[in-house]
Amino acid sequence: MPSKSFTRTLLAVGIGTAVTASLSAPALAEGPKRLDVASTFSTQNFLGEGAVHLSEELEKATGGEVSLRVHEPGDLVPAFEVFNSVSSGAVQAGWDWIGYWAGTVPITNLYGALPFGPTPEAFMSWMWAGEGTELLQKAYDPYGVKVLPCFISPQETGGWYNKEINKPEDFEGLSMRISGLGAKVLNKLGASTQLVPGSEIYLALERGRVDATEFSVPQVDAAMGFDEVAEYYYFPGWHQSASWFSLLINQQVWDEYSDERKAQFETACRATLQWAMAEAPPEQVRTIHQLEEKGVKVRRFPDEVISALQDAWVEVRQEEMQNNPDFKEAYESLMQHVKLIDEWYELQALPAPKPIQGEGDA
């Protein structure tokens, strides 16, 4: 039988060895260091560029420890299969326009393209200071997808047309590429609508598969070359007052990250949103001026047309709220939040500044 002193020596050696091992062993990995992201948009335009910017912000937030490898549409999976692929774990992550998944998660129609909706600023407030993100995540939970709203584009345009729209009846029989609830509104006015992937829209217009299209903001539309195959560019973008884009992460992958790492993802998302909201508005006006110089006919829909679109939207909205309790809950929550914001700005409204004598003179 060993002596007590020998036993104490063995214990001391064992404890010391354990401590040494714990100090020299590598720390447990905190989720993937690089996420493969299947994007629904080319990184060569503003929408896909948002994912690239997000990766840069994420690297800053994590001290270079985590980044995104953003793949072009179709490289990993077809663009319209991104959500299902993230859900199944076929890909780790995706970059999307939230409204693409309305066929699977109807509530996303509200986040992607809400006709006659609030401003991007008001929508952003609801997303982060209201119930916006919470309600969206609740809808995604059954699919095992973590959603991080990271990017918002300003109000879109009314679209590109190969004929003038002077009255509501001009929509009758029109074939248009349009997505989301706006498509249902135009259907009420007799238009035939379809969802065409962004990469195929140019050819669809050129070959007459569609007579008109909406896609994004002028900065993106111009890069797509739509001015080469359509004559009229209409405003306002009644169908899409604000467009949310997000980073989707498979829930099991997300759960591998520590709380600190998750917070860094959130920080990177908010920085990307700030970049998008600052960058986009002035660039759209510059682009419109360039398009006009190239001969594009920029038009506003007549008041009669806007009124007819509003009436059709009321019908569609009622149908959506009756058929989809999640949509009803989110829409009412959003409108209550927006009402608070509107009341604040109404109280603070000032008259337009008086011009300085000589200001604006050539």
GROMACS .gro file of C-alpha atoms in nm:
model
  362
    1MET     CA    1   0.000   0.000   0.000
    2PRO     CA    2   0.151   0.340  -0.102
    3SER     CA    3   0.237   0.588   0.168
    4LYS     CA    4   0.030   0.902   0.222
    5SER     CA    5   0.317   1.120   0.100
    6PHE     CA    6   0.342   0.918  -0.222
    7THR     CA    7  -0.033   0.949  -0.276
    8ARG     CA    8  -0.016   1.326  -0.226
    9THR     CA    9   0.266   1.340  -0.480
   10LEU     CA   10   0.059   1.150  -0.738
   11LEU     CA   11  -0.239   1.380  -0.682
   12ALA     CA   12  -0.022   1.687  -0.717
   13VAL     CA   13   0.128   1.557  -1.040
   14GLY     CA   14  -0.219   1.470  -1.172
   15ILE     CA   15  -0.363   1.811  -1.090
   16GLY     CA   16  -0.063   1.984  -1.241
   17THR     CA   17  -0.091   1.779  -1.557
   18ALA     CA   18  -0.460   1.860  -1.587
   19VAL     CA   19  -0.396   2.232  -1.544
   20THR     CA   20  -0.116   2.224  -1.801
   21ALA     CA   21  -0.337   2.036  -2.045
   22SER     CA   22  -0.621   2.285  -2.001
   23LEU     CA   23  -0.388   2.577  -2.066
   24SER     CA   24  -0.226   2.425  -2.374
   25ALA     CA   25  -0.543   2.281  -2.535
   26PRO     CA   26  -0.695   2.494  -2.815
   27ALA     CA   27  -1.019   2.676  -2.734
   28LEU     CA   28  -1.337   2.516  -2.861
   29ALA     CA   29  -1.436   2.652  -3.204
   30GLU     CA   30  -1.711   2.916  -3.199
   31GLY     CA   31  -1.893   2.815  -3.512
   32PRO     CA   32  -1.757   2.839  -3.865
   33LYS     CA   33  -1.485   3.097  -3.926
   34ARG     CA   34  -1.613   3.148  -4.278
   35LEU     CA   35  -1.973   3.105  -4.383
   36ASP     CA   36  -2.058   3.010  -4.740
   37VAL     CA   37  -2.343   3.237  -4.844
   38ALA     CA   38  -2.572   3.160  -5.138
   39SER     CA   39  -2.683   3.498  -5.270
   40THR     CA   40  -2.999   3.572  -5.465
   41PHE     CA   41  -2.827   3.876  -5.621
   42SER     CA   42  -2.509   3.939  -5.812
   43THR     CA   43  -2.237   4.101  -5.605
   44GLN     CA   44  -2.183   4.337  -5.898
   45ASN     CA   45  -2.495   4.538  -5.817
   46PHE     CA   46  -2.603   4.734  -5.510
   47LEU     CA   47  -2.830   4.459  -5.374
   48GLY     CA   48  -2.565   4.188  -5.381
   49GLU     CA   49  -2.298   4.437  -5.279
   50GLY     CA   50  -2.479   4.460  -4.947
   51ALA     CA   51  -2.366   4.107  -4.862
   52VAL     CA   52  -2.007   4.193  -4.945
   53HIS     CA   53  -2.025   4.503  -4.727
   54LEU     CA   54  -2.174   4.294  -4.447
   55SER     CA   55  -1.879   4.056  -4.467
   56GLU     CA   56  -1.638   4.348  -4.435
   57GLU     CA   57  -1.825   4.479  -4.131
   58LEU     CA   58  -1.833   4.132  -3.976
   59GLU     CA   59  -1.458   4.097  -4.014
   60LYS     CA   60  -1.412   4.432  -3.838
   61ALA     CA   61  -1.649   4.338  -3.557
   62THR     CA   62  -1.481   4.000  -3.497
   63GLY     CA   63  -1.123   4.117  -3.539
   64GLY     CA   64  -1.091   3.917  -3.860
   65GLU     CA   65  -1.205   3.592  -3.703
   66VAL     CA   66  -1.529   3.548  -3.902
   67SER     CA   67  -1.615   3.638  -4.261
   68LEU     CA   68  -1.864   3.553  -4.534
   69ARG     CA   69  -1.782   3.392  -4.866
   70VAL     CA   70  -2.057   3.532  -5.086
   71HIS     CA   71  -2.136   3.315  -5.388
   72GLU     CA   72  -2.302   3.444  -5.703
   73PRO     CA   73  -2.663   3.339  -5.778
   74GLY     CA   74  -2.675   2.979  -5.895
   75ASP     CA   75  -2.320   2.892  -5.788
   76LEU     CA   76  -2.437   2.689  -5.490
   77VAL     CA   77  -2.814   2.663  -5.545
   78PRO     CA   78  -3.068   2.835  -5.773
   79ALA     CA   79  -3.162   3.183  -5.649
   80PHE     CA   80  -3.518   3.089  -5.556
   81GLU     CA   81  -3.398   2.782  -5.361
   82VAL     CA   82  -3.186   2.974  -5.110
   83PHE     CA   83  -3.435   2.967  -4.824
   84ASN     CA   84  -3.510   2.596  -4.854
   85SER     CA   85  -3.139   2.518  -4.884
   86VAL     CA   86  -3.052   2.710  -4.570
   87SER     CA   87  -3.344   2.545  -4.392
   88SER     CA   88  -3.229   2.194  -4.486
   89GLY     CA   89  -2.861   2.267  -4.413
   90ALA     CA   90  -2.760   2.216  -4.775
   91VAL     CA   91  -2.592   2.558  -4.748
   92GLN     CA   92  -2.484   2.734  -4.431
   93ALA     CA   93  -2.623   3.076  -4.511
   94GLY     CA   94  -2.801   3.289  -4.769
   95TRP     CA   95  -2.843   3.652  -4.872
   96ASP     CA   96  -3.191   3.741  -4.989
   97TRP     CA   97  -3.472   3.981  -5.054
   98ILE     CA   98  -3.713   3.876  -4.781
   99GLY     CA   99  -4.020   3.880  -5.005
  100TYR     CA  100  -3.897   3.593  -5.221
  101TRP     CA  101  -4.021   3.339  -4.965
  102ALA     CA  102  -4.384   3.446  -4.951
  103GLY     CA  103  -4.492   3.115  -5.105
  104THR     CA  104  -4.348   2.936  -4.801
  105VAL     CA  105  -4.376   3.204  -4.532
  106PRO     CA  106  -4.659   3.443  -4.632
  107ILE     CA  107  -4.567   3.705  -4.372
  108THR     CA  108  -4.254   3.787  -4.572
  109ASN     CA  109  -4.472   3.972  -4.826
  110LEU     CA  110  -4.503   4.247  -4.568
  111TYR     CA  111  -4.128   4.280  -4.518
  112GLY     CA  112  -4.032   4.253  -4.881
  113ALA     CA  113  -4.289   4.464  -5.060
  114LEU     CA  114  -4.574   4.633  -4.875
  115PRO     CA  115  -4.784   4.851  -5.109
  116PHE     CA  116  -4.840   5.205  -4.986
  117GLY     CA  117  -4.632   5.123  -4.680
  118PRO     CA  118  -4.422   5.338  -4.447
  119THR     CA  119  -4.088   5.499  -4.520
  120PRO     CA  120  -3.766   5.298  -4.480
  121GLU     CA  121  -3.689   5.498  -4.166
  122ALA     CA  122  -4.023   5.411  -4.004
  123PHE     CA  123  -3.995   5.049  -4.114
  124MET     CA  124  -3.645   5.030  -3.965
  125SER     CA  125  -3.774   5.168  -3.636
  126TRP     CA  126  -4.041   4.899  -3.617
  127MET     CA  127  -3.792   4.629  -3.709
  128TRP     CA  128  -3.554   4.708  -3.424
  129ALA     CA  129  -3.750   4.921  -3.176
  130GLY     CA  130  -4.082   4.743  -3.230
  131GLU     CA  131  -4.192   4.387  -3.297
  132GLY     CA  132  -4.063   4.356  -3.653
  133THR     CA  133  -3.770   4.121  -3.607
  134GLU     CA  134  -3.943   3.919  -3.336
  135LEU     CA  135  -4.247   3.844  -3.553
  136LEU     CA  136  -4.035   3.756  -3.854
  137GLN     CA  137  -3.814   3.521  -3.654
  138LYS     CA  138  -4.120   3.353  -3.505
  139ALA     CA  139  -4.238   3.275  -3.858
  140TYR     CA  140  -3.896   3.134  -3.953
  141ASP     CA  141  -3.848   2.919  -3.643
  142PRO     CA  142  -4.041   2.617  -3.779
  143TYR     CA  143  -3.797   2.607  -4.072
  144GLY     CA  144  -3.481   2.612  -3.864
  145VAL     CA  145  -3.364   2.945  -4.010
  146LYS     CA  146  -3.213   3.237  -3.820
  147VAL     CA  147  -3.288   3.569  -3.989
  148LEU     CA  148  -3.079   3.885  -3.953
  149PRO     CA  149  -3.231   4.189  -4.130
  150CYS     CA  150  -2.919   4.369  -4.251
  151PHE     CA  151  -3.006   4.590  -4.546
  152ILE     CA  152  -3.291   4.807  -4.664
  153SER     CA  153  -3.330   4.976  -5.000
  154PRO     CA  154  -3.526   5.297  -5.044
  155GLN     CA  155  -3.864   5.311  -5.214
  156GLU     CA  156  -3.847   5.137  -5.548
  157THR     CA  157  -3.960   5.275  -5.880
  158GLY     CA  158  -4.297   5.216  -6.041
  159GLY     CA  159  -4.128   5.014  -6.311
  160TRP     CA  160  -4.028   5.007  -6.676
  161TYR     CA  161  -4.298   5.004  -6.943
  162ASN     CA  162  -4.310   4.977  -7.318
  163LYS     CA  163  -4.626   5.187  -7.331
  164GLU     CA  164  -4.765   5.486  -7.145
  165ILE     CA  165  -4.992   5.434  -6.844
  166ASN     CA  166  -5.244   5.717  -6.854
  167LYS     CA  167  -5.547   5.552  -6.693
  168PRO     CA  168  -5.622   5.241  -6.485
  169GLU     CA  169  -5.758   5.061  -6.790
  170ASP     CA  170  -5.408   5.064  -6.941
  171PHE     CA  171  -5.316   4.779  -6.706
  172GLU     CA  172  -5.578   4.555  -6.864
  173GLY     CA  173  -5.401   4.268  -7.042
  174LEU     CA  174  -5.055   4.403  -6.955
  175SER     CA  175  -4.793   4.134  -6.892
  176MET     CA  176  -4.561   4.248  -6.613
  177ARG     CA  177  -4.277   4.105  -6.410
  178ILE     CA  178  -4.359   4.201  -6.052
  179SER     CA  179  -4.339   4.020  -5.721
  180GLY     CA  180  -4.518   4.019  -5.390
  181LEU     CA  181  -4.843   4.187  -5.299
  182GLY     CA  182  -4.803   4.441  -5.578
  183ALA     CA  183  -4.866   4.160  -5.825
  184LYS     CA  184  -5.198   4.082  -5.657
  185VAL     CA  185  -5.293   4.449  -5.678
  186LEU     CA  186  -5.224   4.463  -6.051
  187ASN     CA  187  -5.415   4.140  -6.103
  188LYS     CA  188  -5.720   4.323  -5.967
  189LEU     CA  189  -5.675   4.576  -6.249
  190GLY     CA  190  -5.652   4.308  -6.517
  191ALA     CA  191  -5.275   4.273  -6.555
  192SER     CA  192  -5.103   3.938  -6.601
  193THR     CA  193  -4.810   3.911  -6.361
  194GLN     CA  194  -4.520   3.673  -6.316
  195LEU     CA  195  -4.204   3.645  -6.108
  196VAL     CA  196  -3.891   3.631  -6.322
  197PRO     CA  197  -3.541   3.598  -6.167
  198GLY     CA  198  -3.337   3.916  -6.194
  199SER     CA  199  -3.086   3.761  -6.433
  200GLU     CA  200  -3.363   3.680  -6.682
  201ILE     CA  201  -3.558   4.008  -6.682
  202TYR     CA  202  -3.362   4.181  -6.959
  203LEU     CA  203  -3.426   3.900  -7.207
  204ALA     CA  204  -3.790   3.874  -7.099
  205LEU     CA  205  -3.839   4.242  -7.187
  206GLU     CA  206  -3.633   4.226  -7.504
  207ARG     CA  207  -3.817   3.923  -7.640
  208GLY     CA  208  -4.163   4.043  -7.540
  209ARG     CA  209  -4.225   3.781  -7.276
  210VAL     CA  210  -4.331   4.072  -7.056
  211ASP     CA  211  -4.445   4.424  -7.149
  212ALA     CA  212  -4.319   4.581  -6.828
  213THR     CA  213  -4.110   4.509  -6.522
  214GLU     CA  214  -4.025   4.636  -6.178
  215PHE     CA  215  -3.708   4.523  -6.010
  216SER     CA  216  -3.532   4.768  -5.783
  217VAL     CA  217  -3.405   5.123  -5.744
  218PRO     CA  218  -3.265   5.323  -6.042
  219GLN     CA  219  -2.904   5.249  -5.944
  220VAL     CA  220  -2.969   4.876  -5.984
  221ASP     CA  221  -3.209   4.902  -6.279
  222ALA     CA  222  -2.958   5.105  -6.480
  223ALA     CA  223  -2.688   4.848  -6.418
  224MET     CA  224  -2.928   4.582  -6.548
  225GLY     CA  225  -2.963   4.774  -6.876
  226PHE     CA  226  -3.342   4.804  -6.870
  227ASP     CA  227  -3.322   5.141  -7.045
  228GLU     CA  228  -3.210   4.954  -7.356
  229VAL     CA  229  -3.531   4.751  -7.378
  230ALA     CA  230  -3.801   4.977  -7.228
  231GLU     CA  231  -3.898   5.334  -7.306
  232TYR     CA  232  -4.092   5.462  -7.004
  233TYR     CA  233  -3.979   5.473  -6.642
  234TYR     CA  234  -4.262   5.530  -6.395
  235PHE     CA  235  -4.280   5.666  -6.041
  236PRO     CA  236  -4.366   5.638  -5.756
  237GLY     CA  237  -4.291   5.285  -5.643
  238TRP     CA  238  -4.633   5.242  -5.485
  239HIS     CA  239  -4.586   4.866  -5.449
  240GLN     CA  240  -4.265   4.874  -5.245
  241SER     CA  241  -4.210   5.162  -5.005
  242ALA     CA  242  -3.917   4.983  -4.840
  243SER     CA  243  -3.743   4.656  -4.923
  244TRP     CA  244  -3.575   4.443  -4.659
  245PHE     CA  245  -3.283   4.210  -4.735
  246SER     CA  246  -3.138   3.968  -4.486
  247LEU     CA  247  -2.870   3.722  -4.394
  248LEU     CA  248  -3.016   3.376  -4.340
  249ILE     CA  249  -2.821   3.126  -4.130
  250ASN     CA  250  -2.907   2.764  -4.066
  251GLN     CA  251  -3.025   2.752  -3.704
  252GLN     CA  252  -2.789   2.469  -3.605
  253VAL     CA  253  -2.496   2.667  -3.745
  254TRP     CA  254  -2.612   2.980  -3.563
  255ASP     CA  255  -2.640   2.790  -3.236
  256GLU     CA  256  -2.269   2.703  -3.256
  257TYR     CA  257  -2.176   3.067  -3.200
  258SER     CA  258  -2.134   3.223  -2.856
  259ASP     CA  259  -2.358   3.507  -2.743
  260GLU     CA  260  -2.069   3.747  -2.797
  261ARG     CA  261  -2.023   3.627  -3.156
  262LYS     CA  262  -2.395   3.655  -3.224
  263ALA     CA  263  -2.386   4.012  -3.099
  264GLN     CA  264  -2.103   4.084  -3.342
  265PHE     CA  265  -2.319   3.959  -3.629
  266GLU     CA  266  -2.593   4.196  -3.513
  267THR     CA  267  -2.348   4.485  -3.498
  268ALA     CA  268  -2.227   4.413  -3.850
  269CYS     CA  269  -2.588   4.402  -3.973
  270ARG     CA  270  -2.670   4.740  -3.824
  271ALA     CA  271  -2.356   4.894  -3.971
  272THR     CA  272  -2.452   4.758  -4.312
  273LEU     CA  273  -2.801   4.901  -4.284
  274GLN     CA  274  -2.658   5.241  -4.193
  275TRP     CA  275  -2.433   5.225  -4.499
  276ALA     CA  276  -2.721   5.133  -4.729
  277MET     CA  277  -2.954   5.406  -4.604
  278ALA     CA  278  -2.683   5.671  -4.633
  279GLU     CA  279  -2.550   5.557  -4.969
  280ALA     CA  280  -2.867   5.493  -5.165
  281PRO     CA  281  -3.096   5.802  -5.181
  282PRO     CA  282  -2.865   6.058  -5.349
  283GLU     CA  283  -2.732   5.799  -5.592
  284GLN     CA  284  -3.082   5.728  -5.721
  285VAL     CA  285  -3.135   6.089  -5.828
  286ARG     CA  286  -2.796   6.101  -6.002
  287THR     CA  287  -2.888   5.784  -6.189
  288ILE     CA  288  -3.229   5.918  -6.296
  289HIS     CA  289  -3.061   6.226  -6.443
  290GLN     CA  290  -2.821   6.003  -6.637
  291LEU     CA  291  -3.109   5.793  -6.770
  292GLU     CA  292  -3.296   6.104  -6.884
  293GLU     CA  293  -2.985   6.217  -7.072
  294LYS     CA  294  -2.993   5.880  -7.253
  295GLY     CA  295  -3.349   5.942  -7.366
  296VAL     CA  296  -3.549   5.753  -7.104
  297LYS     CA  297  -3.893   5.907  -7.052
  298VAL     CA  298  -3.938   5.947  -6.676
  299ARG     CA  299  -4.305   5.973  -6.580
  300ARG     CA  300  -4.526   5.987  -6.273
  301PHE     CA  301  -4.841   5.779  -6.264
  302PRO     CA  302  -5.147   6.006  -6.296
  303ASP     CA  303  -5.349   6.061  -5.979
  304GLU     CA  304  -5.634   5.857  -6.127
  305VAL     CA  305  -5.402   5.557  -6.161
  306ILE     CA  306  -5.264   5.592  -5.808
  307SER     CA  307  -5.618   5.610  -5.670
  308ALA     CA  308  -5.718   5.291  -5.853
  309LEU     CA  309  -5.408   5.113  -5.723
  310GLN     CA  310  -5.492   5.222  -5.368
  311ASP     CA  311  -5.846   5.089  -5.399
  312ALA     CA  312  -5.719   4.755  -5.529
  313TRP     CA  313  -5.467   4.741  -5.244
  314VAL     CA  314  -5.744   4.779  -4.987
  315GLU     CA  315  -5.910   4.469  -5.134
  316VAL     CA  316  -5.585   4.271  -5.136
  317ARG     CA  317  -5.497   4.380  -4.783
  318GLN     CA  318  -5.835   4.270  -4.649
  319GLU     CA  319  -5.794   3.931  -4.816
  320GLU     CA  320  -5.445   3.886  -4.675
  321MET     CA  321  -5.556   3.976  -4.323
  322GLN     CA  322  -5.850   3.738  -4.340
  323ASN     CA  323  -5.647   3.448  -4.480
  324ASN     CA  324  -5.324   3.492  -4.285
  325PRO     CA  325  -5.334   3.562  -3.909
  326ASP     CA  326  -4.956   3.617  -3.900
  327PHE     CA  327  -4.983   3.885  -4.167
  328LYS     CA  328  -5.269   4.052  -3.979
  329GLU     CA  329  -5.068   4.056  -3.655
  330ALA     CA  330  -4.759   4.200  -3.821
  331TYR     CA  331  -4.948   4.457  -4.029
  332GLU     CA  332  -5.140   4.590  -3.730
  333SER     CA  333  -4.823   4.602  -3.521
  334LEU     CA  334  -4.640   4.792  -3.796
  335MET     CA  335  -4.920   5.044  -3.847
  336GLN     CA  336  -4.948   5.113  -3.473
  337HIS     CA  337  -4.574   5.177  -3.457
  338VAL     CA  338  -4.582   5.400  -3.766
  339LYS     CA  339  -4.868   5.600  -3.618
  340LEU     CA  340  -4.646   5.695  -3.324
  341ILE     CA  341  -4.368   5.804  -3.557
  342ASP     CA  342  -4.603   6.004  -3.779
  343GLU     CA  343  -4.751   6.181  -3.478
  344TRP     CA  344  -4.405   6.283  -3.362
  345TYR     CA  345  -4.307   6.427  -3.699
  346GLU     CA  346  -4.640   6.605  -3.739
  347LEU     CA  347  -4.580   6.784  -3.410
  348GLN     CA  348  -4.230   6.877  -3.524
  349ALA     CA  349  -4.318   6.978  -3.882
  350LEU     CA  350  -4.171   7.307  -4.001
  351PRO     CA  351  -4.252   7.511  -4.310
  352ALA     CA  352  -4.013   7.489  -4.602
  353PRO     CA  353  -3.710   7.719  -4.556
  354LYS     CA  354  -3.738   8.056  -4.722
  355PRO     CA  355  -3.501   8.091  -5.020
  356ILE     CA  356  -3.198   8.317  -4.990
  357GLN     CA  357  -3.206   8.600  -5.237
  358GLY     CA  358  -3.018   8.494  -5.547
  359GLU     CA  359  -3.004   8.131  -5.442
  360GLY     CA  360  -3.034   7.898  -5.738
  361ASP     CA  361  -2.964   8.170  -5.995
  362ALA     CA  362  -2.746   8.068  -6.285
   0.00000   0.00000   0.00000
